[in-house]
Amino acid sequence: MPRKKLSMKERVRRKREHDEFRQSEAAKNAVAMKLRRMDDNIRHEEQERDTAAHAERRQIDVYREEENERNRIEHSTRREDQSYREVEKERDRIEHSTRREDESYREVEKERDRIEHSTRREDGSYREVEKQRDRIEHSTRREDESYREVENERNRIEHSTRREDGSYREVEKQRDRIEHSTRRENESYREVENERNKIEHSTRRENESYREVQNERNRIEHSTRRENETYKYTEQQQNTINKAVSRHKAQIDYANLCKSFQSEILDQPRWICSSCGGLWYRSSMHPTTTETVRKLHPKKSYAHMKVDGKYFLCGTCHDSLKNSDVPRLCMSNGLYFPPIPHQLQNMTTLEERLVALRLPFAQIRSLGSDRQYGIRGGVVNVPNDMDIVAKVIPRRFDETSTVQVQLKRRISYKHPYMFQTIRPYKVFHAANYLVRTELYKKENVFLSSDWANSVSRVSQVINSVSFECTPGRS
């Protein structure tokens, strides 16, 4: 029985069941397709046909999701190759740069990026990461000196342009005020700021014109403020309080000063300078050796100059000795004070004045509240008329008799300058000694023999006891 004749389609189907045939057919079709695609028209038609077919298939959600997943896996696999990634970045950069040459594309891209960035920044964590990234990036860029200069200039121009708007200036001032107030809550910041402002203000005030402008500005500002009665009253009250505080502080300072002075002079000036013999406070003295004192006083005794078993020198004498000089006021320079004769010892103040050649008068007054005393006006030197003294003193007396004597600056004065009881016997003894001294001989003062003869008891002690002066001289 003859076999049934197969159709062409059936024969091809059966052949395609064999792998070798399929591979041969695929290779042949590929060559044929490649030959046909060498024709631009055929290639464009094929691309349009494939695009339309692909778009139609992508309308199916399942197909679209599968394709996206397949493309994602394929792209991820390819990007594992470093060279592929570099090529892709370069291709994307060139493609993006080419697209941005179109103004409309740039506008659309900016708007899309703005919306996308705004949406992302709604996430707090994203904002924090972005701020940190921007801070690091900006810090890295500012390490370049040229970049810093360009940025500073750009910021300056931008800030100047913004401040042309009055509302912006007000907002900026308010923001700066709040920020500055917050910073000054820190004690260390306040101290640094105050020191910086002080130095800056001091430097500016070295300029004469700046000082004048500042003084005038302060004067006008203060005058304007004082037009307000409340401010003026408050200022007056504050000034009153400040003056009271200042006076109280001055009183405290003065009291402390007096207390300090009194504590320093509590120990009396009993330290003897072994050179000049002056009495000083311990703080003014310098210890010295016995050998130094022996050289200063080779012919005199100096043991009495010891204080607490040591010798001391005042500052002036100590400095002279340091320069290998004999102190100018050293007692060995003829400045030894002679011993007081027994006739002149234990005399009262008025008795001393009665036998003195001259009586000095001066006004000694307080220099102020709780202050030292000083001479007010000139010093009057009055010659002592001894004839008057002789008339006052009684003719008869013994060693125990006394006489009341008033000493006035002028006879016309109502009140005496000094009023005391004197001992004529003591006065005569002192006078008898003094008339033998060179000073009294130079002034031609001697004892009257007539007066001495009238006093019998005194003649046993001294040769003459009354005073007599040459005519016109006391």
Short mmCIF file of C-alpha atoms in Angstrom, two decimals:
data_model
loop_
_atom_site.label_atom_id
_atom_site.label_comp_id
_atom_site.label_asym_id
_atom_site.label_seq_id
_atom_site.Cartn_x
_atom_site.Cartn_y
_atom_site.Cartn_z
CA MET A 1 0.00 0.00 0.00
CA PRO A 2 1.52 3.26 -1.09
CA ARG A 3 2.57 5.74 1.70
CA LYS A 4 0.65 8.99 2.21
CA LYS A 5 2.46 12.03 0.82
CA LEU A 6 3.45 14.56 3.63
CA SER A 7 3.06 18.31 3.28
CA MET A 8 6.02 20.69 3.30
CA LYS A 9 5.14 22.04 6.72
CA GLU A 10 4.90 18.56 8.17
CA ARG A 11 8.22 17.56 6.69
CA VAL A 12 9.92 20.69 8.17
CA ARG A 13 8.33 20.01 11.56
CA ARG A 14 9.69 16.49 11.61
CA LYS A 15 13.14 17.70 10.61
CA ARG A 16 13.15 20.27 13.39
CA GLU A 17 12.71 17.54 15.91
CA HIS A 18 16.39 16.77 15.38
CA ASP A 19 18.90 19.07 17.20
CA GLU A 20 21.40 19.07 14.39
CA PHE A 21 18.80 20.33 11.94
CA ARG A 22 17.70 23.05 14.31
CA GLN A 23 21.23 24.27 14.90
CA SER A 24 21.97 24.21 11.15
CA GLU A 25 18.76 26.08 10.47
CA ALA A 26 19.50 28.67 13.17
CA ALA A 27 22.97 29.30 11.79
CA LYS A 28 21.60 29.62 8.29
CA ASN A 29 18.86 32.00 9.45
CA ALA A 30 21.39 34.09 11.36
CA VAL A 31 23.54 34.47 8.27
CA ALA A 32 20.51 35.31 6.18
CA MET A 33 19.29 37.84 8.82
CA LYS A 34 22.69 39.43 8.97
CA LEU A 35 22.75 39.76 5.21
CA ARG A 36 19.28 41.27 5.17
CA ARG A 37 20.12 43.74 8.02
CA MET A 38 22.86 45.16 5.89
CA ASP A 39 20.04 46.95 4.14
CA ASP A 40 19.11 50.07 6.18
CA ASN A 41 15.47 49.96 5.20
CA ILE A 42 15.09 46.34 6.25
CA ARG A 43 16.94 47.08 9.53
CA HIS A 44 14.71 50.05 10.36
CA GLU A 45 11.57 48.10 9.49
CA GLU A 46 12.73 45.26 11.71
CA GLN A 47 13.52 47.61 14.60
CA GLU A 48 10.12 49.25 14.31
CA ARG A 49 8.42 45.87 14.14
CA ASP A 50 10.38 44.58 17.17
CA THR A 51 9.71 47.79 19.10
CA ALA A 52 5.99 47.56 18.44
CA ALA A 53 5.94 43.88 19.38
CA HIS A 54 7.96 44.55 22.56
CA ALA A 55 5.73 47.42 23.54
CA GLU A 56 2.67 45.27 23.01
CA ARG A 57 4.12 42.48 25.12
CA ARG A 58 5.12 44.95 27.92
CA GLN A 59 1.50 45.90 28.32
CA ILE A 60 1.15 42.58 30.09
CA ASP A 61 2.12 43.08 33.76
CA VAL A 62 3.52 39.60 34.20
CA TYR A 63 5.75 39.96 31.16
CA ARG A 64 6.93 43.40 32.24
CA GLU A 65 7.89 42.22 35.73
CA GLU A 66 9.70 39.17 34.36
CA GLU A 67 11.60 41.32 31.88
CA ASN A 68 12.62 43.84 34.55
CA GLU A 69 13.85 41.09 36.83
CA ARG A 70 15.71 39.43 33.95
CA ASN A 71 17.32 42.73 32.94
CA ARG A 72 18.25 43.52 36.54
CA ILE A 73 19.98 40.17 37.02
CA GLU A 74 21.69 40.45 33.66
CA HIS A 75 22.88 44.01 34.39
CA SER A 76 24.09 43.07 37.86
CA THR A 77 26.03 40.14 36.45
CA ARG A 78 27.65 42.31 33.83
CA ARG A 79 28.62 45.02 36.38
CA GLU A 80 30.68 42.48 38.30
CA ASP A 81 33.23 43.06 35.58
CA GLN A 82 35.33 46.18 36.46
CA SER A 83 36.00 47.03 32.82
CA TYR A 84 32.29 46.81 32.04
CA ARG A 85 31.51 49.21 34.86
CA GLU A 86 34.08 51.72 33.61
CA VAL A 87 32.71 51.51 30.06
CA GLU A 88 29.16 51.87 31.32
CA LYS A 89 30.02 54.95 33.43
CA GLU A 90 31.76 56.60 30.51
CA ARG A 91 28.86 55.79 28.18
CA ASP A 92 26.34 57.14 30.68
CA ARG A 93 28.40 60.29 31.24
CA ILE A 94 28.65 61.00 27.52
CA GLU A 95 24.98 60.22 27.00
CA HIS A 96 23.95 62.43 29.93
CA SER A 97 26.20 65.27 28.77
CA THR A 98 24.75 65.04 25.27
CA ARG A 99 21.21 65.14 26.58
CA ARG A 100 21.92 68.14 28.83
CA GLU A 101 22.88 70.18 25.79
CA ASP A 102 19.14 70.48 25.29
CA GLU A 103 17.83 73.38 27.42
CA SER A 104 14.39 71.81 27.86
CA TYR A 105 15.98 68.54 29.00
CA ARG A 106 18.04 70.40 31.60
CA GLU A 107 14.98 72.15 32.99
CA VAL A 108 13.05 68.88 33.18
CA GLU A 109 16.01 67.15 34.84
CA LYS A 110 16.42 69.92 37.43
CA GLU A 111 12.75 69.82 38.31
CA ARG A 112 12.80 66.03 38.53
CA ASP A 113 15.92 66.08 40.74
CA ARG A 114 14.44 68.80 42.96
CA ILE A 115 11.24 66.84 43.52
CA GLU A 116 13.18 63.62 44.09
CA HIS A 117 15.57 65.32 46.54
CA SER A 118 12.73 67.00 48.39
CA THR A 119 10.95 63.67 48.74
CA ARG A 120 14.06 61.97 50.06
CA ARG A 121 14.73 64.76 52.59
CA GLU A 122 11.38 64.08 54.23
CA ASP A 123 13.21 61.16 55.84
CA GLY A 124 15.12 62.40 58.94
CA SER A 125 17.84 59.77 58.68
CA TYR A 126 18.45 60.72 55.04
CA ARG A 127 18.81 64.38 56.01
CA GLU A 128 21.39 63.53 58.69
CA VAL A 129 23.41 61.38 56.29
CA GLU A 130 23.24 64.10 53.63
CA LYS A 131 24.40 66.80 56.06
CA GLN A 132 27.33 64.67 57.21
CA ARG A 133 28.29 63.89 53.61
CA ASP A 134 28.06 67.54 52.57
CA ARG A 135 30.08 68.64 55.60
CA ILE A 136 32.92 66.23 54.85
CA GLU A 137 32.87 67.11 51.16
CA HIS A 138 32.89 70.86 51.89
CA SER A 139 35.70 70.49 54.44
CA THR A 140 37.78 68.56 51.93
CA ARG A 141 37.24 71.19 49.26
CA ARG A 142 38.15 74.06 51.59
CA GLU A 143 41.60 72.57 52.13
CA ASP A 144 42.40 74.13 48.77
CA GLU A 145 43.42 77.79 49.28
CA SER A 146 42.13 78.91 45.88
CA TYR A 147 38.77 77.24 46.54
CA ARG A 148 38.47 79.03 49.90
CA GLU A 149 39.16 82.42 48.33
CA VAL A 150 36.61 81.84 45.56
CA GLU A 151 34.03 80.61 48.07
CA ASN A 152 34.59 83.57 50.39
CA GLU A 153 34.20 86.03 47.55
CA ARG A 154 31.08 84.26 46.30
CA ASN A 155 29.58 84.23 49.79
CA ARG A 156 30.42 87.90 50.29
CA ILE A 157 28.70 88.94 47.06
CA GLU A 158 25.73 86.70 47.76
CA HIS A 159 25.36 88.04 51.31
CA SER A 160 25.68 91.63 50.14
CA THR A 161 22.98 91.07 47.52
CA ARG A 162 20.63 89.51 50.05
CA ARG A 163 21.11 92.34 52.55
CA GLU A 164 19.79 94.83 49.99
CA ASP A 165 16.39 93.49 51.04
CA GLY A 166 15.22 95.26 54.22
CA SER A 167 13.17 92.32 55.44
CA TYR A 168 16.17 90.01 55.04
CA ARG A 169 18.30 92.40 57.11
CA GLU A 170 15.75 92.44 59.92
CA VAL A 171 15.49 88.65 59.96
CA GLU A 172 19.28 88.35 59.92
CA LYS A 173 19.67 90.79 62.83
CA GLN A 174 17.09 88.93 64.88
CA ARG A 175 18.75 85.60 64.11
CA ASP A 176 22.20 86.95 65.01
CA ARG A 177 20.88 88.47 68.24
CA ILE A 178 19.34 85.19 69.38
CA GLU A 179 22.44 83.23 68.40
CA HIS A 180 24.73 85.69 70.22
CA SER A 181 22.53 85.63 73.31
CA THR A 182 22.62 81.83 73.35
CA ARG A 183 26.40 81.78 73.07
CA ARG A 184 26.86 84.32 75.88
CA GLU A 185 25.09 81.96 78.28
CA ASN A 186 28.43 80.14 78.34
CA GLU A 187 30.70 81.72 81.00
CA SER A 188 33.95 80.94 79.18
CA TYR A 189 32.59 82.38 75.92
CA ARG A 190 31.61 85.61 77.72
CA GLU A 191 35.07 86.00 79.23
CA VAL A 192 36.80 85.44 75.88
CA GLU A 193 34.43 87.86 74.15
CA ASN A 194 34.87 90.55 76.80
CA GLU A 195 38.66 90.30 76.59
CA ARG A 196 38.55 90.44 72.78
CA ASN A 197 36.23 93.46 72.83
CA LYS A 198 38.42 95.23 75.40
CA ILE A 199 41.55 94.80 73.30
CA GLU A 200 39.73 95.82 70.12
CA HIS A 201 38.21 98.91 71.75
CA SER A 202 41.55 99.90 73.27
CA THR A 203 43.25 99.59 69.88
CA ARG A 204 40.60 101.72 68.19
CA ARG A 205 40.76 104.43 70.84
CA GLU A 206 44.44 104.95 70.10
CA ASN A 207 43.16 106.86 67.08
CA GLU A 208 42.42 110.46 68.10
CA SER A 209 39.66 110.96 65.53
CA TYR A 210 37.95 107.75 66.63
CA ARG A 211 38.00 108.90 70.27
CA GLU A 212 36.46 112.24 69.37
CA VAL A 213 33.71 110.62 67.29
CA GLN A 214 32.99 108.11 70.05
CA ASN A 215 32.85 110.79 72.74
CA GLU A 216 30.49 112.91 70.67
CA ARG A 217 28.29 109.91 69.91
CA ASN A 218 28.16 108.94 73.58
CA ARG A 219 27.34 112.52 74.58
CA ILE A 220 24.45 112.78 72.11
CA GLU A 221 23.16 109.34 73.05
CA HIS A 222 23.29 110.14 76.76
CA SER A 223 21.59 113.51 76.22
CA THR A 224 18.83 111.85 74.21
CA ARG A 225 18.25 109.24 76.89
CA ARG A 226 18.07 111.84 79.65
CA GLU A 227 15.11 113.49 77.89
CA ASN A 228 13.15 110.58 79.30
CA GLU A 229 12.14 111.49 82.85
CA THR A 230 12.11 107.86 83.96
CA TYR A 231 15.62 107.30 82.65
CA LYS A 232 16.86 110.54 84.23
CA TYR A 233 15.39 109.65 87.62
CA THR A 234 16.83 106.12 87.44
CA GLU A 235 20.23 107.50 86.50
CA GLN A 236 20.19 109.95 89.40
CA GLN A 237 19.30 107.19 91.83
CA GLN A 238 22.05 104.98 90.43
CA ASN A 239 24.60 107.80 90.66
CA THR A 240 23.60 108.40 94.29
CA ILE A 241 24.05 104.72 95.09
CA ASN A 242 27.38 104.60 93.24
CA LYS A 243 28.69 107.62 95.16
CA ALA A 244 27.60 106.11 98.46
CA VAL A 245 29.28 102.82 97.56
CA SER A 246 32.40 104.66 96.46
CA ARG A 247 32.56 106.64 99.71
CA HIS A 248 31.99 103.50 101.73
CA LYS A 249 34.71 101.71 99.79
CA ALA A 250 37.07 104.65 100.31
CA GLN A 251 36.36 104.56 104.04
CA ILE A 252 37.00 100.82 104.14
CA ASP A 253 40.20 101.24 102.13
CA TYR A 254 41.34 104.04 104.44
CA ALA A 255 40.51 101.98 107.51
CA ASN A 256 42.41 99.01 106.10
CA LEU A 257 45.32 101.28 105.24
CA CYS A 258 45.38 102.69 108.78
CA LYS A 259 45.12 99.20 110.22
CA SER A 260 47.98 98.02 108.03
CA PHE A 261 50.07 101.05 108.99
CA GLN A 262 49.37 100.58 112.69
CA SER A 263 50.29 96.92 112.48
CA GLU A 264 53.56 97.85 110.79
CA ILE A 265 54.45 100.48 113.40
CA LEU A 266 53.22 98.38 116.31
CA ASP A 267 56.81 97.58 117.04
CA GLN A 268 58.34 100.99 117.87
CA PRO A 269 61.36 102.34 115.94
CA ARG A 270 63.85 101.04 118.49
CA TRP A 271 66.47 99.63 116.13
CA ILE A 272 69.64 101.75 116.30
CA CYS A 273 71.73 102.32 113.21
CA SER A 274 75.30 101.47 114.19
CA SER A 275 76.58 104.16 111.83
CA CYS A 276 74.45 107.30 112.23
CA GLY A 277 72.78 106.38 115.53
CA GLY A 278 69.25 106.96 114.19
CA LEU A 279 66.22 105.02 115.38
CA TRP A 280 64.41 103.02 112.69
CA TYR A 281 61.77 100.35 112.18
CA ARG A 282 62.96 96.79 111.76
CA SER A 283 61.80 96.67 108.12
CA SER A 284 64.26 99.48 107.26
CA MET A 285 67.31 97.85 108.84
CA HIS A 286 70.05 95.58 107.48
CA PRO A 287 72.04 93.29 109.80
CA THR A 288 75.79 93.91 109.88
CA THR A 289 78.87 92.45 111.54
CA THR A 290 80.85 93.56 114.60
CA GLU A 291 83.93 94.09 112.43
CA THR A 292 82.07 96.60 110.25
CA VAL A 293 80.92 98.56 113.31
CA ARG A 294 84.48 98.53 114.75
CA LYS A 295 85.80 100.12 111.53
CA LEU A 296 83.11 102.81 111.69
CA HIS A 297 83.89 103.71 115.33
CA PRO A 298 87.61 103.03 115.92
CA LYS A 299 87.87 105.42 118.92
CA LYS A 300 84.42 105.22 120.51
CA SER A 301 82.44 102.61 122.34
CA TYR A 302 79.68 101.08 120.29
CA ALA A 303 78.37 98.30 122.52
CA HIS A 304 75.26 100.33 123.41
CA MET A 305 74.16 100.19 119.75
CA LYS A 306 73.28 96.51 119.92
CA VAL A 307 69.61 95.56 119.56
CA ASP A 308 68.64 92.02 120.51
CA GLY A 309 72.35 91.14 120.52
CA LYS A 310 72.94 92.27 116.91
CA TYR A 311 74.16 95.35 115.04
CA PHE A 312 72.08 96.96 112.27
CA LEU A 313 72.51 99.62 109.57
CA CYS A 314 69.86 101.87 108.04
CA GLY A 315 69.27 101.81 104.29
CA THR A 316 71.31 104.97 103.56
CA CYS A 317 74.38 103.89 105.51
CA HIS A 318 74.12 100.35 104.16
CA ASP A 319 74.12 101.62 100.55
CA SER A 320 77.17 103.82 101.23
CA LEU A 321 79.10 100.89 102.70
CA LYS A 322 78.16 98.75 99.69
CA ASN A 323 79.89 101.36 97.52
CA SER A 324 82.96 101.25 99.83
CA ASP A 325 82.21 104.78 101.09
CA VAL A 326 82.04 106.04 104.68
CA PRO A 327 78.39 106.99 105.34
CA ARG A 328 77.93 110.75 105.19
CA LEU A 329 75.98 110.81 108.48
CA CYS A 330 78.31 108.44 110.30
CA MET A 331 78.91 109.66 113.86
CA SER A 332 82.66 109.23 113.38
CA ASN A 333 82.51 112.21 110.97
CA GLY A 334 82.31 114.57 113.95
CA LEU A 335 78.61 113.97 114.54
CA TYR A 336 78.86 112.44 118.02
CA PHE A 337 76.27 114.13 120.23
CA PRO A 338 77.98 115.47 123.38
CA PRO A 339 76.69 114.32 126.76
CA ILE A 340 74.11 116.61 128.38
CA PRO A 341 75.60 118.49 131.39
CA HIS A 342 73.94 117.80 134.68
CA GLN A 343 73.04 121.51 134.94
CA LEU A 344 70.76 121.16 131.87
CA GLN A 345 69.17 117.86 132.80
CA ASN A 346 65.63 117.45 134.12
CA MET A 347 64.53 120.95 133.06
CA THR A 348 60.93 121.76 132.21
CA THR A 349 59.94 123.21 128.86
CA LEU A 350 59.47 126.73 130.22
CA GLU A 351 62.74 126.59 132.18
CA GLU A 352 64.54 125.74 128.96
CA ARG A 353 62.95 128.73 127.23
CA LEU A 354 63.95 131.11 130.02
CA VAL A 355 67.65 130.44 129.48
CA ALA A 356 67.44 130.16 125.68
CA LEU A 357 68.86 132.94 123.51
CA ARG A 358 65.88 132.83 121.14
CA LEU A 359 62.30 131.60 121.32
CA PRO A 360 60.89 130.06 118.11
CA PHE A 361 57.11 130.27 117.60
CA ALA A 362 55.17 128.25 115.00
CA GLN A 363 51.57 127.13 114.45
CA ILE A 364 51.26 123.34 114.41
CA ARG A 365 47.88 122.19 113.15
CA SER A 366 46.24 119.01 111.95
CA LEU A 367 46.59 118.52 108.20
CA GLY A 368 43.18 116.90 107.94
CA SER A 369 40.86 114.31 109.42
CA ASP A 370 42.90 111.60 111.15
CA ARG A 371 46.06 112.88 109.51
CA GLN A 372 49.43 113.98 110.80
CA TYR A 373 50.31 117.41 112.17
CA GLY A 374 52.37 120.02 110.38
CA ILE A 375 53.58 123.63 110.65
CA ARG A 376 51.09 126.19 109.37
CA GLY A 377 52.59 129.50 108.26
CA GLY A 378 56.04 130.87 109.00
CA VAL A 379 58.29 130.29 112.02
CA VAL A 380 58.87 133.39 114.20
CA ASN A 381 62.24 133.61 115.98
CA VAL A 382 62.00 136.00 118.98
CA PRO A 383 65.12 137.09 120.96
CA ASN A 384 64.84 136.34 124.69
CA ASP A 385 65.13 139.47 126.90
CA MET A 386 66.87 138.20 130.03
CA ASP A 387 66.44 141.48 131.92
CA ILE A 388 62.70 140.81 131.99
CA VAL A 389 63.36 137.31 133.28
CA ALA A 390 65.50 138.72 136.07
CA LYS A 391 62.75 141.14 137.15
CA VAL A 392 60.19 138.37 137.34
CA ILE A 393 62.29 136.00 139.35
CA PRO A 394 62.19 136.74 143.15
CA ARG A 395 65.29 138.01 144.91
CA ARG A 396 65.15 135.48 147.69
CA PHE A 397 64.68 131.72 147.22
CA ASP A 398 66.07 128.36 148.08
CA GLU A 399 66.36 125.15 146.08
CA THR A 400 62.77 124.18 146.82
CA SER A 401 61.10 127.49 145.89
CA THR A 402 59.12 127.83 142.67
CA VAL A 403 57.72 130.70 140.62
CA GLN A 404 54.75 130.78 138.23
CA VAL A 405 55.71 132.27 134.87
CA GLN A 406 53.49 133.15 131.89
CA LEU A 407 55.18 133.28 128.49
CA LYS A 408 53.29 135.31 125.85
CA ARG A 409 54.05 135.92 122.24
CA ARG A 410 53.13 139.55 122.87
CA ILE A 411 52.44 141.44 126.09
CA SER A 412 49.18 142.72 124.60
CA TYR A 413 47.84 139.21 124.16
CA LYS A 414 45.24 138.11 126.69
CA HIS A 415 46.23 134.46 126.91
CA PRO A 416 49.79 133.21 127.42
CA TYR A 417 51.54 130.91 125.00
CA MET A 418 52.89 128.87 127.92
CA PHE A 419 52.06 128.94 131.63
CA GLN A 420 54.12 126.77 134.00
CA THR A 421 55.76 126.72 137.40
CA ILE A 422 59.56 127.01 137.20
CA ARG A 423 62.42 126.45 139.65
CA PRO A 424 64.71 129.51 139.73
CA TYR A 425 67.45 127.47 141.33
CA LYS A 426 67.42 125.15 138.26
CA VAL A 427 67.33 128.07 135.87
CA PHE A 428 70.33 129.75 137.51
CA HIS A 429 72.37 126.57 137.45
CA ALA A 430 71.65 126.17 133.73
CA ALA A 431 72.44 129.83 133.06
CA ASN A 432 75.74 129.59 134.94
CA TYR A 433 76.74 126.70 132.67
CA LEU A 434 75.54 128.24 129.42
CA VAL A 435 77.29 131.60 129.80
CA ARG A 436 80.57 129.70 129.72
CA THR A 437 79.80 128.11 126.35
CA GLU A 438 81.08 129.54 123.06
CA LEU A 439 77.60 130.30 121.77
CA TYR A 440 76.67 132.51 124.71
CA LYS A 441 80.10 134.17 124.79
CA LYS A 442 79.63 134.99 121.11
CA GLU A 443 76.34 136.69 121.95
CA ASN A 444 78.06 138.60 124.83
CA VAL A 445 75.80 137.18 127.57
CA PHE A 446 77.12 137.10 131.16
CA LEU A 447 75.85 136.82 134.75
CA SER A 448 75.25 140.05 136.75
CA SER A 449 77.41 140.34 139.88
CA ASP A 450 74.92 142.78 141.50
CA TRP A 451 72.17 140.21 141.31
CA ALA A 452 74.44 137.48 142.62
CA ASN A 453 75.38 139.52 145.68
CA SER A 454 71.71 139.91 146.65
CA VAL A 455 71.19 136.16 146.80
CA SER A 456 73.21 134.82 149.70
CA ARG A 457 72.25 131.17 149.55
CA VAL A 458 72.87 130.79 145.83
CA SER A 459 76.35 132.37 146.16
CA GLN A 460 77.46 129.30 148.02
CA VAL A 461 76.77 127.20 144.92
CA ILE A 462 77.68 129.51 142.07
CA ASN A 463 79.63 132.78 141.80
CA SER A 464 76.76 134.76 140.28
CA VAL A 465 73.09 133.97 139.93
CA SER A 466 71.30 136.83 138.10
CA PHE A 467 71.31 137.73 134.46
CA GLU A 468 72.53 140.94 132.84
CA CYS A 469 72.80 141.74 129.15
CA THR A 470 74.62 144.51 127.37
CA PRO A 471 72.53 147.58 126.48
CA GLY A 472 70.14 146.82 123.63
CA ARG A 473 70.89 143.07 123.67
CA SER A 474 69.25 140.19 125.50
#
